[in-house]
GROMACS .gro file of C-alpha atoms in nm:
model
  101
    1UNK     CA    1  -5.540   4.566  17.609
    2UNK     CA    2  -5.440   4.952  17.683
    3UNK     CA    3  -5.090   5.040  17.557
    4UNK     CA    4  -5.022   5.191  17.905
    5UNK     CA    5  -5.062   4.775  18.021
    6UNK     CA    6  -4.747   4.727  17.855
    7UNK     CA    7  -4.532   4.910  18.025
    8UNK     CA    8  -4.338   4.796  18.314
    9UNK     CA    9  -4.370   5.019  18.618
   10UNK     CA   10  -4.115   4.945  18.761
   11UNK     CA   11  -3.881   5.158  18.524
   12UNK     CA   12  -4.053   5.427  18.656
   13UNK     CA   13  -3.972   5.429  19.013
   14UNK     CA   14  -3.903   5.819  19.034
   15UNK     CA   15  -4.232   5.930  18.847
   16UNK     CA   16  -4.634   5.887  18.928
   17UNK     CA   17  -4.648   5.665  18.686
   18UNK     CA   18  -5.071   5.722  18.638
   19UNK     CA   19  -4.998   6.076  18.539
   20UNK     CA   20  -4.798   5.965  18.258
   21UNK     CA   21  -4.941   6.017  17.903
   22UNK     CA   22  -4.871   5.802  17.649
   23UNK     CA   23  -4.861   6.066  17.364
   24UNK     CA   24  -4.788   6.325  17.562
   25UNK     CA   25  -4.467   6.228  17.783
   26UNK     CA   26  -4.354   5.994  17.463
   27UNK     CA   27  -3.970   6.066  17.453
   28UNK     CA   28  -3.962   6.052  17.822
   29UNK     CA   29  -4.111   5.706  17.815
   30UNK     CA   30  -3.963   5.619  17.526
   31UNK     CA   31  -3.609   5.721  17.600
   32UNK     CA   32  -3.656   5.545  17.955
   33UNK     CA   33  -3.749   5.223  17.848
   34UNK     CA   34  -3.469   5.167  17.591
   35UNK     CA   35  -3.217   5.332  17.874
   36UNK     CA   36  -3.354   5.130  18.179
   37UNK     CA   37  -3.547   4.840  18.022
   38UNK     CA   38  -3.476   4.462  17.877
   39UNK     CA   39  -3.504   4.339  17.544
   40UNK     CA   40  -3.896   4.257  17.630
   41UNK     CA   41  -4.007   4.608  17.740
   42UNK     CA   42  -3.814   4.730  17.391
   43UNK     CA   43  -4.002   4.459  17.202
   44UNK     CA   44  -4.326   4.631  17.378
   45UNK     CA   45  -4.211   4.984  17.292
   46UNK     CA   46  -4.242   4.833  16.923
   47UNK     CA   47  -4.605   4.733  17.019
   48UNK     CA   48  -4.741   5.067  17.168
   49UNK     CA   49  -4.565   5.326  16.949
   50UNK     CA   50  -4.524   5.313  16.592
   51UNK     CA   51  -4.180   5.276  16.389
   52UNK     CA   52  -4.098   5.591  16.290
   53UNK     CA   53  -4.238   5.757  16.591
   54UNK     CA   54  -3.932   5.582  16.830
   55UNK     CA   55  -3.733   5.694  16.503
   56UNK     CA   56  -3.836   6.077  16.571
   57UNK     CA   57  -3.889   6.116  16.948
   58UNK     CA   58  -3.569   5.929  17.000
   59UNK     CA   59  -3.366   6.182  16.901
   60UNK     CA   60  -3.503   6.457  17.118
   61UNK     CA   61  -3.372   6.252  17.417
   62UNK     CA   62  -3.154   6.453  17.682
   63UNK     CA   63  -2.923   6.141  17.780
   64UNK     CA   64  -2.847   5.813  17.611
   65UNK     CA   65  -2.568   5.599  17.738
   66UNK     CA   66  -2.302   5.531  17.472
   67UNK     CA   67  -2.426   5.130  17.458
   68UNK     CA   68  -2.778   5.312  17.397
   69UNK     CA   69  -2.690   5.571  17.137
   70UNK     CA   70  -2.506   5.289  16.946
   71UNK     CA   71  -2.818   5.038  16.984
   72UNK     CA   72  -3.062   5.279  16.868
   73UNK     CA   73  -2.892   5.470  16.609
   74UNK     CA   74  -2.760   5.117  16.474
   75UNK     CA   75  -3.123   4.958  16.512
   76UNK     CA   76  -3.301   5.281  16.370
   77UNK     CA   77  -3.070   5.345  16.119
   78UNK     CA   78  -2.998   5.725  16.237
   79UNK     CA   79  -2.661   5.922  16.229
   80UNK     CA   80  -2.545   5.940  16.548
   81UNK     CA   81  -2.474   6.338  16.525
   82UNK     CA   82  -2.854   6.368  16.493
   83UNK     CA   83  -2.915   6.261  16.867
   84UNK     CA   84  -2.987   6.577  17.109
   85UNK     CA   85  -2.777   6.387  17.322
   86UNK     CA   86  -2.497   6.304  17.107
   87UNK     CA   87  -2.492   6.690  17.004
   88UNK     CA   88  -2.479   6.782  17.414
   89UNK     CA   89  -2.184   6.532  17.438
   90UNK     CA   90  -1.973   6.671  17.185
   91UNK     CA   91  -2.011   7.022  17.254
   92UNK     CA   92  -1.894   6.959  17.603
   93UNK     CA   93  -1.654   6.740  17.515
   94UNK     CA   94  -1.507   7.066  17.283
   95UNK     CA   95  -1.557   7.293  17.603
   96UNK     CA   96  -1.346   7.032  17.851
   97UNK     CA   97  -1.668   6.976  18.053
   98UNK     CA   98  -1.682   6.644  18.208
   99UNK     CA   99  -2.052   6.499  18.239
  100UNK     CA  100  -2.096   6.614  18.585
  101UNK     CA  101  -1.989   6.980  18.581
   0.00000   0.00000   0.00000
């Protein structure tokens, strides 16, 4: 079975998803699945990329919801201050900026 089969297009609605490459486009799949996906596309995430690669690409992600950041940095055991996104957050927090401005 190809590791693309996997995947549930549907969380892709806004993207061709056939242009997509696995290795390539990883913490853009990776960060969409665990921030629009259900408990089976994450248990499918765990089939087509390693451990420690969720572990690493994770972090590079732009935007997590708060429910997100706290699943994955509880389920991955990372510090949350080593998120991109939780780093974003915080400095505009410290600026007054709202998410939106």
């Amino acid at each position: 079975m190809n590791k693309q089969d996997l995947i549930d297009k549907r969380l892709f609605w806004d993207t061709d998803f056939d242009t997509l490459d696995i290795e390539k486009n990883s913490v853009f799949i990776i960060s969409r699945i665990i921030s629009c996906g259900n408990i089976c596309d994450f248990e499918n995430l765990l089939k087509i990329y390693p451990y420690e690669r969720i572990q690493k690409d994770i972090q590079s992600a732009n935007y997590l919801s708060p429910r997100n950041l706290n699943f994955v940095s509880t389920f991955f055991e990372i510090d949350k201050s080593n998120f991109k996104c939780y780093s974003k957050t915080q400095l505009s927090q410290q600026r007054g900026e709202s998410w939106w401005s």
